[in-house]
XYZ file of C-alpha atoms in Angstrom:
269
model
C -0.320 0.278 0.539
C 1.296 3.263 -1.035
C 2.237 5.751 1.754
C 1.504 9.767 1.674
C 3.765 11.472 3.438
C 1.967 14.276 4.305
C 2.190 16.896 7.505
C -0.875 14.332 9.433
C 0.964 11.246 8.352
C 3.973 13.228 10.428
C 1.457 14.248 13.287
C 0.560 10.693 13.813
C 4.572 9.425 13.967
C 4.643 12.069 17.239
C 1.489 11.214 18.541
C 2.146 8.155 19.643
C 5.928 9.162 20.999
C 4.509 11.901 23.312
C 4.041 10.899 27.593
C 0.303 10.689 28.771
C 0.866 12.593 32.183
C -0.954 15.884 31.662
C 1.015 18.394 33.050
C 1.582 22.567 32.326
C 4.597 21.793 30.261
C 3.193 18.818 28.379
C 0.607 21.760 27.784
C 3.048 23.401 26.537
C 5.152 21.228 24.748
C 1.901 19.711 22.966
C 1.033 23.316 21.609
C 4.105 24.093 20.237
C 4.344 20.803 18.692
C 0.755 21.788 17.107
C 0.662 24.839 15.969
C 0.976 24.441 12.001
C 4.587 24.112 10.808
C 5.587 22.583 7.333
C 7.091 18.774 9.492
C 9.187 19.316 6.266
C 12.534 18.244 8.079
C 10.874 14.931 8.448
C 9.818 14.919 5.457
C 12.536 14.790 4.372
C 13.699 12.553 6.278
C 11.246 9.555 5.280
C 11.600 11.122 2.023
C 14.672 10.089 1.776
C 14.540 6.685 3.346
C 11.783 5.268 0.879
C 13.469 7.287 -1.652
C 17.295 4.914 -0.359
C 15.254 2.581 1.294
C 12.090 1.583 -1.049
C 10.864 1.675 1.908
C 10.098 3.920 4.884
C 11.276 1.879 7.846
C 10.332 1.900 11.694
C 14.037 3.190 12.368
C 13.248 6.478 9.388
C 9.450 7.130 11.987
C 11.030 6.598 15.278
C 14.314 9.429 13.929
C 11.424 11.616 12.437
C 10.037 11.967 15.220
C 12.840 12.603 17.019
C 14.423 15.417 14.938
C 10.721 16.893 14.631
C 11.314 17.001 18.855
C 14.647 18.617 18.263
C 13.751 21.526 15.848
C 10.410 22.386 18.002
C 12.470 22.257 21.300
C 14.562 25.225 19.120
C 11.974 26.705 18.586
C 10.916 26.953 21.692
C 13.919 28.312 23.642
C 14.265 30.558 20.017
C 11.646 32.610 21.010
C 12.443 33.649 24.499
C 13.446 36.719 26.008
C 16.564 36.353 25.884
C 17.949 34.842 22.978
C 15.948 35.749 19.804
C 12.841 37.590 22.243
C 10.012 36.686 20.003
C 6.431 37.603 20.623
C 5.019 34.617 18.319
C 5.179 32.204 16.384
C 3.546 31.305 12.983
C 0.580 33.695 14.185
C -0.102 31.973 17.419
C 1.473 33.482 20.926
C 5.141 32.234 21.488
C 5.478 29.768 24.105
C 6.497 31.507 26.673
C 3.766 33.951 25.992
C 1.316 31.687 25.905
C 3.020 29.619 28.792
C 5.188 31.714 31.035
C 9.081 31.695 30.361
C 10.251 28.633 33.169
C 6.882 26.153 31.793
C 8.964 27.421 28.167
C 12.383 26.907 29.578
C 11.361 23.008 30.481
C 9.159 21.928 27.325
C 12.526 22.663 24.628
C 14.185 21.184 27.654
C 11.356 18.430 27.641
C 11.260 17.655 24.240
C 15.696 17.669 23.086
C 15.159 15.130 25.715
C 12.470 13.195 24.347
C 14.377 13.077 21.001
C 17.224 11.098 22.708
C 14.166 8.971 24.145
C 12.787 8.790 20.568
C 15.693 7.655 19.218
C 16.921 4.470 21.988
C 13.799 3.218 20.868
C 14.574 2.252 17.575
C 16.483 -0.231 15.936
C 19.698 0.359 18.032
C 21.552 -3.574 16.883
C 21.729 -2.206 12.920
C 25.115 -0.776 12.427
C 23.373 2.450 9.861
C 20.542 3.410 12.324
C 23.626 3.960 16.058
C 24.992 6.221 12.828
C 22.346 7.793 12.127
C 21.235 8.243 15.647
C 25.081 9.600 16.089
C 25.230 12.119 13.537
C 20.975 13.330 14.274
C 22.567 15.073 17.931
C 25.294 15.853 16.772
C 24.172 18.428 14.404
C 21.633 19.216 17.329
C 24.824 20.091 20.073
C 27.860 22.299 20.224
C 28.972 21.568 15.987
C 25.624 21.772 14.756
C 22.565 24.092 15.813
C 23.983 24.677 19.199
C 26.841 26.632 17.025
C 24.449 28.460 14.788
C 22.356 30.249 18.194
C 26.089 31.290 19.499
C 27.294 32.307 16.103
C 22.636 34.489 16.004
C 24.044 36.308 19.163
C 27.199 37.133 19.608
C 28.791 37.394 15.862
C 27.786 40.175 13.412
C 27.171 39.460 9.788
C 29.641 41.084 7.414
C 30.219 38.941 4.456
C 29.011 36.998 2.987
C 31.065 33.677 4.629
C 29.798 35.032 7.666
C 26.090 35.106 6.673
C 26.856 31.397 4.579
C 28.542 29.998 8.274
C 25.587 31.431 10.495
C 22.739 29.948 7.214
C 24.614 26.095 7.555
C 24.736 26.810 11.064
C 21.758 28.076 12.140
C 19.135 26.497 9.774
C 21.185 24.199 7.896
C 21.714 21.268 10.391
C 18.699 20.360 10.844
C 18.087 19.700 7.225
C 20.831 17.816 6.737
C 19.924 15.404 9.359
C 16.618 14.673 7.188
C 19.243 13.815 3.894
C 21.621 11.584 5.504
C 19.968 10.565 9.270
C 16.547 9.270 6.433
C 19.435 8.343 3.831
C 21.752 6.265 6.878
C 18.105 4.541 7.331
C 17.409 3.482 3.860
C 21.113 1.620 4.044
C 22.406 4.522 2.082
C 26.612 3.863 1.676
C 29.276 6.050 3.506
C 29.845 8.416 0.188
C 26.451 7.911 -0.932
C 26.038 9.596 2.567
C 28.434 12.694 2.007
C 26.367 13.376 -0.910
C 22.744 13.293 0.794
C 24.893 16.109 3.519
C 26.404 18.605 0.733
C 23.227 18.718 -0.849
C 21.573 19.300 2.939
C 24.623 22.586 3.384
C 22.921 24.230 0.107
C 18.706 23.613 1.117
C 19.864 25.321 4.239
C 21.207 28.005 2.393
C 18.417 28.502 0.404
C 15.909 28.190 2.567
C 17.649 30.968 5.644
C 18.146 33.699 2.075
C 13.977 33.357 1.323
C 13.412 33.579 5.179
C 15.540 36.366 5.540
C 14.126 37.790 2.074
C 10.304 37.318 3.462
C 11.549 38.472 7.019
C 13.321 41.029 5.860
C 11.846 43.861 7.939
C 12.387 42.201 11.227
C 16.281 40.516 10.352
C 18.600 41.875 11.686
C 22.174 39.939 10.721
C 20.619 37.934 7.105
C 22.081 37.942 3.084
C 20.638 41.177 3.474
C 23.434 42.829 5.057
C 25.171 42.322 1.902
C 22.951 41.105 -1.100
C 20.416 43.207 -3.037
C 17.239 40.890 -3.491
C 17.048 40.279 -6.793
C 21.635 38.808 -6.534
C 20.025 36.283 -3.774
C 17.192 34.888 -6.041
C 20.364 33.629 -8.586
C 22.218 33.184 -5.364
C 19.534 30.145 -4.294
C 19.668 29.602 -8.988
C 22.413 28.754 -9.139
C 22.177 26.921 -6.052
C 19.208 25.108 -6.805
C 21.013 23.928 -10.424
C 23.872 23.088 -7.769
C 20.840 20.723 -5.796
C 19.735 18.743 -9.393
C 23.675 17.989 -10.393
C 24.844 16.304 -6.505
C 20.994 14.642 -7.298
C 21.712 13.076 -10.441
C 24.908 11.860 -8.851
C 23.127 9.227 -6.603
C 21.176 6.273 -8.077
C 17.837 7.698 -6.964
C 14.654 8.764 -7.105
C 15.569 11.809 -5.409
C 12.859 14.446 -8.211
C 10.956 15.359 -4.416
C 14.419 17.042 -2.925
C 14.221 18.915 -6.448
C 10.622 19.820 -5.828
C 11.649 21.119 -2.515
C 13.883 23.606 -4.119
C 11.588 25.187 -6.320
C 8.251 24.863 -3.705
C 11.360 26.994 -1.397
C 11.317 30.227 -4.206
C 8.685 30.149 -4.796
C 7.016 30.285 -0.783
C 5.990 33.419 0.268
C 5.524 32.850 3.415
């Protein structure tokens, strides 16, 4: 039976791993987790696993949930007054505005821990799955997402290299986790996983560039500090071409990645 990889399909997977308790912190977790996200990261992971392995296996489902838990934790903490200090997320009150700062901190902590707990329920005897888990949490830590947040808070964007490093580390890390973890769950070789990583780095930059254009009124550090909007559109088109070329190096149907490139270029939010 064909499996459609949709937002609702991902949501069903997420709900399987949520605790049954109903305290304030879990309410804050669920509020942020189901606030209308695109779910494109877990969808990319599941699509990659399916493209490489021919099906969506249990390991891919497990890591798709873990990945989205990490992503949601990062959004909750990113919105905090000590970080980006955003009162709204996806048109709704941000977690700390709705539940208070202490509950938001705990909700983020709990989601990150839940990601670990979830990942450990997967097929840990499988070496490729072990490698995928290690990569997900590498991308979540000081060599990935945390480093990206540090760059955002404590450095200036003066050159295209600065902006690109920020994009790869803050936005690109979980896209990298999505493609590499999906590839490894599907049984990709190390060499193939590296190509997926190269693709994801470019996708991360492309996604951040479009974000910067759409959020130009409030972005404090962005590619618009260096380039005009038209220059950036042209840059994304070049990167999209490079992504397509890398996809064609792999022996899999990666049409969904090429479509993601076009959809990102055309998106309005």
